[in-house]
Every structure is written in C-alpha cells, then in structure tokens.
Short mmCIF file of C-alpha atoms in Angstrom, two decimals:
data_model
loop_
_atom_site.label_atom_id
_atom_site.label_comp_id
_atom_site.label_asym_id
_atom_site.label_seq_id
_atom_site.Cartn_x
_atom_site.Cartn_y
_atom_site.Cartn_z
CA MET O 1 27.57 18.92 23.10
CA LYS O 2 29.90 15.86 22.96
CA LYS O 3 28.94 13.35 20.20
CA SER O 4 29.89 10.45 22.30
CA ILE O 5 27.98 11.43 25.39
CA LEU O 6 24.77 11.96 23.24
CA ILE O 7 25.05 8.53 21.40
CA ASP O 8 25.91 6.50 24.67
CA GLU O 9 22.93 8.10 26.66
CA LEU O 10 20.55 7.70 23.60
CA LEU O 11 21.59 4.06 23.22
CA LYS O 12 21.13 3.24 26.90
CA TRP O 13 17.72 5.05 26.95
CA TYR O 14 16.54 3.03 24.06
CA GLU O 15 17.63 -0.40 25.49
CA GLN O 16 15.65 0.41 28.60
CA ASN O 17 12.62 1.99 26.88
CA LYS O 18 12.14 0.54 23.57
CA ARG O 19 8.93 -0.89 22.23
CA GLU O 20 8.82 -4.48 21.15
CA LEU O 21 7.60 -3.88 17.46
CA PRO O 22 7.14 -6.66 14.91
CA TRP O 23 9.38 -5.22 12.23
CA ARG O 24 12.25 -4.74 14.61
CA LYS O 25 12.76 -8.48 14.68
CA GLY O 26 15.16 -10.02 12.29
CA ASN O 27 16.18 -7.12 10.18
CA ASP O 28 13.66 -8.17 7.30
CA PRO O 29 13.91 -5.46 4.55
CA TYR O 30 10.53 -6.34 3.41
CA LYS O 31 8.89 -5.87 6.93
CA ILE O 32 10.96 -2.73 7.59
CA TRP O 33 9.88 -1.17 4.16
CA LEU O 34 6.29 -2.11 4.78
CA SER O 35 6.31 -0.63 8.25
CA GLU O 36 7.84 2.48 7.12
CA VAL O 37 5.38 3.09 4.33
CA ILE O 38 2.45 2.36 6.66
CA LEU O 39 3.83 4.63 9.34
CA GLN O 40 4.08 7.76 7.08
CA GLN O 41 1.33 10.07 8.25
CA THR O 42 0.15 7.20 10.74
CA ARG O 43 0.64 6.78 14.29
CA VAL O 44 2.10 3.45 15.51
CA ASP O 45 -1.02 2.45 17.46
CA GLN O 46 -3.10 3.05 14.39
CA GLY O 47 -0.68 1.47 11.82
CA LEU O 48 0.15 -1.66 13.71
CA PRO O 49 -3.15 -3.49 13.01
CA TYR O 50 -2.58 -2.79 9.26
CA PHE O 51 0.91 -4.03 9.40
CA MET O 52 -0.17 -7.31 10.82
CA ASN O 53 -2.90 -7.62 8.39
CA PHE O 54 -0.70 -6.92 5.47
CA VAL O 55 2.01 -9.42 6.63
CA GLU O 56 -0.59 -12.17 7.22
CA LYS O 57 -2.19 -11.50 3.75
CA TYR O 58 1.21 -10.79 1.97
CA PRO O 59 3.98 -12.47 3.98
CA THR O 60 6.69 -11.82 1.43
CA VAL O 61 7.32 -9.20 -1.30
CA ASN O 62 6.56 -11.87 -3.96
CA SER O 63 3.09 -12.34 -2.57
CA LEU O 64 2.43 -8.70 -2.46
CA ALA O 65 3.63 -8.36 -6.12
CA LEU O 66 1.32 -10.96 -7.29
CA ALA O 67 -1.83 -9.50 -5.36
CA HIS O 68 -4.49 -7.55 -7.39
CA ILE O 69 -4.20 -3.90 -6.82
CA ASP O 70 -8.06 -3.73 -5.65
CA ASP O 71 -7.07 -6.20 -2.82
CA VAL O 72 -4.18 -4.24 -1.94
CA LEU O 73 -6.29 -1.04 -1.74
CA ARG O 74 -8.99 -2.81 0.20
CA THR O 75 -6.41 -4.01 2.72
CA TRP O 76 -4.98 -0.37 3.11
CA GLN O 77 -8.60 0.93 3.50
CA GLY O 78 -8.74 3.51 6.24
CA LEU O 79 -5.32 4.46 6.41
CA GLY O 80 -5.63 7.35 3.81
CA TYR O 81 -2.97 8.67 1.53
CA TYR O 82 -3.82 5.89 -1.03
CA SER O 83 -0.90 6.82 -3.35
CA ARG O 84 1.18 5.07 -0.64
CA ALA O 85 -0.77 1.64 -1.43
CA ARG O 86 -0.39 2.10 -5.10
CA ASN O 87 3.29 2.78 -4.90
CA LEU O 88 3.62 -0.11 -2.45
CA HIS O 89 2.32 -2.36 -5.02
CA LYS O 90 4.34 -0.85 -7.81
CA CYS O 91 7.50 -1.22 -5.81
CA ALA O 92 6.83 -4.85 -4.93
CA LYS O 93 6.44 -5.65 -8.57
CA ILE O 94 9.91 -4.02 -9.39
CA ILE O 95 11.74 -5.66 -6.63
CA VAL O 96 10.30 -9.02 -7.85
CA GLY O 97 10.82 -8.38 -11.53
CA HIS O 98 14.05 -6.59 -11.51
CA TYR O 99 15.84 -7.46 -8.28
CA ASP O 100 14.69 -11.22 -7.91
CA GLY O 101 12.69 -10.34 -4.84
CA ILE O 102 15.77 -8.98 -2.94
CA PHE O 103 15.74 -5.30 -1.72
CA PRO O 104 18.72 -3.23 -2.94
CA LYS O 105 21.13 -2.47 0.02
CA ASN O 106 22.19 0.93 -0.96
CA LYS O 107 20.23 4.11 -0.51
CA ASP O 108 21.00 5.58 -3.87
CA GLU O 109 19.60 2.35 -5.39
CA LEU O 110 16.56 2.15 -3.10
CA ILE O 111 15.61 5.80 -3.74
CA LYS O 112 14.91 5.10 -7.33
CA LEU O 113 11.99 2.82 -6.37
CA PRO O 114 8.20 4.02 -6.61
CA GLY O 115 7.17 5.49 -3.16
CA ILE O 116 10.73 5.22 -1.59
CA GLY O 117 12.01 8.73 -0.70
CA SER O 118 15.20 9.70 1.06
CA TYR O 119 13.74 8.84 4.49
CA THR O 120 12.58 5.33 3.64
CA ALA O 121 15.60 4.71 1.57
CA ALA O 122 17.69 5.34 4.64
CA ALA O 123 15.69 3.48 6.89
CA ILE O 124 15.83 0.35 4.76
CA ALA O 125 19.60 0.74 4.18
CA SER O 126 20.42 1.24 7.81
CA LEU O 127 17.81 -0.79 9.62
CA ALA O 128 18.03 -3.94 7.29
CA TYR O 129 21.68 -3.74 6.01
CA GLY O 130 23.45 -1.91 8.88
CA LYS O 131 24.49 1.11 6.49
CA GLN O 132 25.58 4.32 8.03
CA GLU O 133 22.60 6.36 6.79
CA ALA O 134 20.77 8.78 9.07
CA VAL O 135 17.12 8.56 9.23
CA VAL O 136 15.37 11.80 9.71
CA ASP O 137 11.58 11.73 10.29
CA GLY O 138 9.26 14.07 12.28
CA ASN O 139 10.44 12.54 15.47
CA VAL O 140 14.09 13.11 14.74
CA ILE O 141 13.45 16.63 13.42
CA ARG O 142 11.85 17.57 16.84
CA VAL O 143 14.55 16.08 18.94
CA ILE O 144 17.52 17.70 17.12
CA SER O 145 15.64 20.97 16.66
CA ARG O 146 15.09 21.21 20.45
CA LEU O 147 18.60 19.85 21.48
CA TYR O 148 20.23 22.40 19.20
CA GLY O 149 17.80 25.25 19.66
CA ILE O 150 16.96 25.51 15.96
CA GLU O 151 14.05 28.17 15.75
CA ALA O 152 13.81 28.23 12.00
CA ASP O 153 10.79 26.94 10.08
CA VAL O 154 11.22 23.08 9.95
CA SER O 155 8.94 23.07 6.97
CA GLU O 156 11.60 24.84 4.94
CA GLN O 157 13.89 22.66 3.07
CA LYS O 158 16.97 24.73 4.24
CA THR O 159 16.10 23.99 7.93
CA LYS O 160 15.63 20.31 7.04
CA ASN O 161 18.86 20.05 5.31
CA GLU O 162 20.45 21.58 8.43
CA ILE O 163 19.02 19.01 10.68
CA GLN O 164 20.05 16.37 8.19
CA GLN O 165 23.60 17.29 8.23
CA ILE O 166 23.65 17.46 12.08
CA VAL O 167 22.25 13.77 12.20
CA ASP O 168 24.70 12.69 9.36
CA ARG O 169 27.52 13.87 11.66
CA LEU O 170 26.01 12.07 14.82
CA ILE O 171 25.34 8.69 13.39
CA PRO O 172 28.03 6.26 14.52
CA LYS O 173 29.69 3.67 12.19
CA LYS O 174 29.04 1.07 14.88
CA ALA O 175 25.34 0.08 15.13
CA PRO O 176 24.02 2.95 13.13
CA ASP O 177 20.54 0.96 12.90
CA LEU O 178 20.38 1.09 16.64
CA PHE O 179 21.05 4.90 16.81
CA ASN O 180 18.33 5.54 14.12
CA GLN O 181 15.77 3.49 16.05
CA ALA O 182 16.85 5.10 19.35
CA ILE O 183 16.53 8.71 18.25
CA MET O 184 13.11 7.98 16.38
CA GLU O 185 11.81 6.25 19.48
CA PHE O 186 13.01 8.86 21.81
CA GLY O 187 10.92 11.49 19.92
CA ALA O 188 7.96 9.35 19.81
CA LEU O 189 8.05 8.37 23.49
CA HIS O 190 9.98 11.10 25.42
CA CYS O 191 10.47 14.18 23.39
CA SER O 192 6.95 14.31 22.19
CA PRO O 193 5.20 17.20 20.49
CA LYS O 194 3.18 18.32 23.33
CA ASN O 195 4.12 17.83 27.15
CA PRO O 196 7.64 16.30 26.59
CA LEU O 197 9.16 14.58 29.66
CA CYS O 198 11.75 17.34 30.17
CA PRO O 199 12.19 16.80 34.18
CA ASN O 200 13.42 13.20 33.53
CA CYS O 201 15.33 13.83 30.29
CA ILE O 202 18.60 12.13 29.69
CA PHE O 203 19.80 15.45 27.96
CA MET O 204 18.82 17.66 30.81
CA GLY O 205 21.25 20.64 30.82
CA LEU O 206 22.24 19.91 27.31
CA CYS O 207 19.08 20.69 25.44
CA VAL O 208 18.92 24.32 24.26
CA ALA O 209 15.08 24.39 24.09
CA GLN O 210 14.84 23.10 27.70
CA ARG O 211 17.28 25.63 29.03
CA ASN O 212 15.50 28.51 27.48
CA ASN O 213 12.02 27.09 28.09
CA GLN O 214 11.19 26.91 24.43
CA GLN O 215 10.03 23.21 24.21
CA GLY O 216 6.60 24.67 23.21
CA LYS O 217 7.90 26.90 20.43
CA ILE O 218 10.32 24.37 18.96
CA PRO O 219 10.15 22.95 16.47
CA TYR O 220 8.39 25.73 14.59
CA LYS O 221 6.45 24.86 11.66
CA SER O 222 4.40 27.42 9.75
CA ASN O 223 1.20 26.54 8.36
CA LYS O 224 1.11 28.01 4.76
CA THR O 225 -1.28 25.38 3.11
CA LYS O 226 -4.83 26.65 2.97
CA LYS O 227 -7.47 23.75 2.75
CA ARG O 228 -9.51 23.51 -0.32
CA LEU O 229 -13.26 22.91 0.39
CA ARG O 230 -15.08 20.44 -1.74
CA PHE O 231 -18.69 19.36 -1.72
CA PHE O 232 -19.70 15.83 -2.69
CA THR O 233 -23.14 14.29 -3.26
CA TYR O 234 -23.21 10.58 -3.70
CA LEU O 235 -26.38 8.93 -5.39
CA ILE O 236 -26.59 5.43 -4.12
CA ILE O 237 -28.57 4.21 -7.01
CA ASN O 238 -30.34 0.93 -6.41
CA ILE O 239 -31.11 -0.87 -9.71
CA HIS O 240 -32.99 -4.17 -9.20
CA GLY O 241 -30.96 -4.89 -5.99
CA GLY O 242 -27.46 -3.74 -7.42
CA TYR O 243 -25.72 -0.46 -7.04
CA LEU O 244 -24.00 1.87 -9.50
CA MET O 245 -20.28 2.50 -8.89
CA ARG O 246 -17.07 3.31 -10.74
CA LYS O 247 -13.40 3.29 -10.02
CA ARG O 248 -11.82 6.80 -9.50
CA ASP O 249 -9.16 6.78 -12.25
CA ALA O 250 -8.34 10.48 -12.34
CA ARG O 251 -5.27 11.86 -10.49
CA ASP O 252 -7.20 13.23 -7.39
CA ILE O 253 -8.05 11.87 -3.74
CA TRP O 254 -9.01 8.36 -3.45
CA GLN O 255 -7.42 7.25 -6.98
CA GLY O 256 -8.29 3.62 -7.52
CA LEU O 257 -11.10 3.40 -5.05
CA PHE O 258 -14.58 2.84 -5.86
CA GLU O 259 -17.42 5.25 -5.50
CA PHE O 260 -21.22 5.61 -6.10
CA PHE O 261 -22.47 8.09 -8.46
CA LEU O 262 -20.92 11.46 -7.65
CA ILE O 263 -21.96 15.06 -8.30
CA GLU O 264 -19.45 17.51 -7.15
CA THR O 265 -20.44 21.18 -6.62
CA ASN O 266 -19.05 24.33 -5.30
CA SER O 267 -21.40 24.60 -2.21
CA ASP O 268 -23.83 22.40 -0.43
CA MET O 269 -27.06 22.12 -2.43
CA ASP O 270 -30.49 20.59 -2.12
CA PHE O 271 -31.32 17.57 -4.38
CA ASP O 272 -33.45 19.90 -6.72
CA GLN O 273 -30.46 21.95 -7.36
CA LEU O 274 -28.26 19.22 -8.51
CA SER O 275 -27.42 18.22 -11.94
CA ILE O 276 -28.80 14.73 -11.87
CA PRO O 277 -28.10 12.09 -14.53
CA GLN O 278 -29.75 12.53 -17.71
CA LYS O 279 -31.37 9.02 -17.61
CA MET O 280 -33.24 10.16 -14.51
CA ILE O 281 -34.30 13.33 -15.93
CA GLN O 282 -35.76 11.20 -18.88
CA THR O 283 -37.61 8.76 -16.47
CA PRO O 284 -39.01 10.86 -13.71
CA GLY O 285 -41.78 8.24 -12.72
CA GLN O 286 -39.19 5.32 -12.38
CA TRP O 287 -37.25 6.18 -9.42
CA LYS O 288 -37.63 7.78 -5.99
CA ILE O 289 -35.37 9.04 -3.14
CA SER O 290 -35.65 6.49 -0.20
CA ARG O 291 -33.15 8.07 2.32
CA GLU O 292 -30.91 11.32 2.60
CA SER O 293 -28.15 11.44 5.03
CA LYS O 294 -26.90 14.32 6.93
CA LEU O 295 -23.77 16.35 5.70
CA TYR O 296 -20.64 14.54 6.63
CA LYS O 297 -17.50 16.62 7.18
CA HIS O 298 -14.50 14.69 6.19
CA LEU O 299 -10.86 16.19 6.77
CA LEU O 300 -7.91 15.39 4.60
CA SER O 301 -4.50 16.76 4.73
CA HIS O 302 -4.98 19.57 2.30
CA GLN O 303 -8.84 19.26 1.69
CA THR O 304 -12.17 19.35 3.69
CA LEU O 305 -14.93 17.43 2.13
CA PHE O 306 -18.56 18.07 2.81
CA CYS O 307 -20.34 14.80 1.71
CA ARG O 308 -24.05 13.78 1.61
CA PHE O 309 -25.27 10.31 0.53
CA ILE O 310 -28.80 10.23 -1.17
CA GLU O 311 -30.26 6.71 -1.78
CA ILE O 312 -32.33 6.38 -5.04
CA GLU O 313 -34.46 3.36 -5.57
CA MET O 314 -35.36 2.55 -9.31
CA THR O 315 -38.70 0.77 -10.10
CA HIS O 316 -38.99 -2.72 -11.30
CA ASP O 317 -39.76 -1.59 -14.77
CA PHE O 318 -36.62 0.56 -15.12
CA ASP O 319 -34.62 -0.36 -18.11
CA PHE O 320 -30.78 -0.34 -17.42
CA ASN O 321 -28.31 0.41 -20.24
CA SER O 322 -24.51 0.79 -19.11
CA LEU O 323 -24.28 3.41 -22.06
CA ASP O 324 -26.46 5.84 -20.12
CA TRP O 325 -24.01 5.85 -17.05
CA ASP O 326 -20.69 6.88 -18.20
CA GLY O 327 -18.36 4.41 -16.78
CA TYR O 328 -20.60 3.31 -13.94
CA THR O 329 -21.41 -0.52 -13.45
CA ILE O 330 -23.85 -2.40 -11.18
CA TYR O 331 -22.25 -4.18 -8.41
CA SER O 332 -24.13 -6.57 -5.89
CA LYS O 333 -23.74 -5.95 -2.02
CA LYS O 334 -21.43 -8.75 -1.77
CA GLU O 335 -19.13 -7.41 -4.64
CA ILE O 336 -19.30 -3.85 -3.02
CA ASP O 337 -18.07 -5.46 0.42
CA ARG O 338 -14.80 -6.59 -1.47
CA LEU O 339 -14.24 -3.59 -3.45
CA PRO O 340 -11.73 -0.80 -2.06
CA LYS O 341 -13.64 2.29 -1.03
CA SER O 342 -12.96 5.42 0.90
CA ILE O 343 -13.27 5.16 4.63
CA LEU O 344 -16.14 7.52 4.50
CA THR O 345 -18.20 5.38 2.01
CA ASP O 346 -17.44 2.35 3.86
CA ARG O 347 -18.50 3.64 7.16
CA TYR O 348 -21.66 4.88 5.51
CA LEU O 349 -22.46 1.53 3.99
CA GLY O 350 -21.86 -0.33 7.29
CA GLU O 351 -24.41 1.93 8.90
CA LYS O 352 -27.12 2.25 6.14
CA ILE O 353 -27.09 -0.80 3.72
CA ASN O 354 -27.95 -4.06 5.30
#
C-alpha cells in the first residue's frame, strides 16, 4: 500500500466529510485538551454538550484552575469515569502554576501531566502545535487493523505497539494535524465498528479486511475483564428537613462525589437484614420508612451495581449529633442540588425528592 496514495485519499475524504466541531477551530490547546479528555470513553454526541458547558463555565485553563473541585465534578456529572475530572482540575492547576497557563508543546513534556497519557499528549502536540506525533485512539486502531488485516488481539500491548508503529510511519511531516484528524474522523464516520461503509470506501481494493470479508472480525478484542457485582443500599435519612450525606474519599468509584448513607452488602437484602446505623437501633421509635425504591441496575466499565434507595423520616424529637454518624453531615435540598453526585443518585433525586 503506497503511503502517498493513502494519505492523499484520506485528506481528500476528510475535507469533504469532516464535522464542524468547536475544538477544531483556532488550534487552541486548552480546548483540544478539554475535548480529548471529555471524549475518552464518551461519544461525540454525548460529550459535545459537556464540552460547551465547560467552555462556558471555564473559558480558559486559568478559570478552570481557580474553580473548586466540587464545582468541576458537578459540571462533569453524568459523564462517568470521574477520575478524568479530578485529573483535569489537577492538570489545570499545574499548567497555571508551573507553565504560566501555557500548555507545553512537546509530547514528552505533556505526558508528565496528570491525566495526560500518550494518546492525549500526541493529540495536543499535533493538533495544537503541528508536531509530527501520531494519534492512535480506538478509531485509528480500527482503521489500521482493517486496512492491514491485523487479526491479533488489539487489547494486547504488543498489537497496540504494532499499530502505533504503522501510524508513526504514515503520518506526514506536512499537516500532521490534518492527517490525525482525518484518520480519527474516518474511523468514527466511515469505518465504524458495525456496518462500515465498505461499498463506498476510498480504500476499496486496498483494505485487507474488506478483501477477505473480515470486517466483522477485525479488530479483534478479547473480553478478559470479569465484571464485579456490588450491592448498595442508600438510606436517605431526613432529619428535620435536611439529609445526611458524605463525600466519597476512598480510592473507589465516584471518588469525590457525595452520597447518602450507604450500606454495601454481598447480595440484595431486605431492610431488616441490613446493619443499620447504631443511632437508629438505639432510637427505634424516632424514625420510620417512608418510601423504598425498586432495585436499580447501574452498569460501569468493570462493575455492575445493584442499588436501592430507602427514605427514612426522623421524628421531630430526634436529637442529631454529628458524632453519631461517622463523617456524614446534614445538607439542605438546595445544597444537595449543587453537590456533585453520581448520575444514579441525581436521577433518583429528580424523580423522588421535590
């Protein structure tokens, strides 16, 4: 396959088919970085409103660095993989504090920053600064593995390295940013995971997968990760119009988000089987269950959560002492609205608490 033919055809296709996306205007490294972080594990149609919201709230890396982490997490709410948001905030602070608000131009320097791996570093260096750095995301992996007939497991590092080396050889010195955007866009719009547009493909006759009718088998990715099952029961404890919540600080899912009183078990349990708070055991006549939800199934990348919400009303004579509740604090409904929460909790609140 001639390199020059592949590049020329790809760039012509891109010019005719590219989407007008806001981070493609002006080569702003801040917007490119923000878009790349948001679009990790997120489709463009889902991530675009979040990007626009972030740029409106935090128009510069300086404004993002000055924001409170709770506000950043609240703005991120619903995208999942919240470590991305925490690293986004950490990275902004470093860029402002150590680089005077200017993103480094070289991949080797960028990759040292929180949340910026090889892919994101290459994207910033290439798309913002015109560096000859090949960007390899899931779309690129799919295009290259089909073009070259790579049948090996693309989840294996050896295969990823092979594909990276191919793209490193392909990326031109002239307009490497356009090449990177073109091959990613081609994978997103044309060489899609299911039902790729092979009959109208610019690489008809060149693509090994198409010639061998292997589009459905390439790229091959083994599914070795077994999902962990977890069972959460949230007690929504209403104490005189306020609700008990705490911030999740452990290195676990939803770190930095706020949650109601959590009881985690190894299976789904009825209320009378739960280890309820000691304070409730000591005051059986001062609370009652007002509502119990269905069991929600919530899918994460490596975990499946089964969650139930049980609303508890404390009587007017219940005496609250924060020492009895191990890190939980009373928040008003207005305060809860502003707190960063899991999308599951936020959705439940929207449905159940008026």
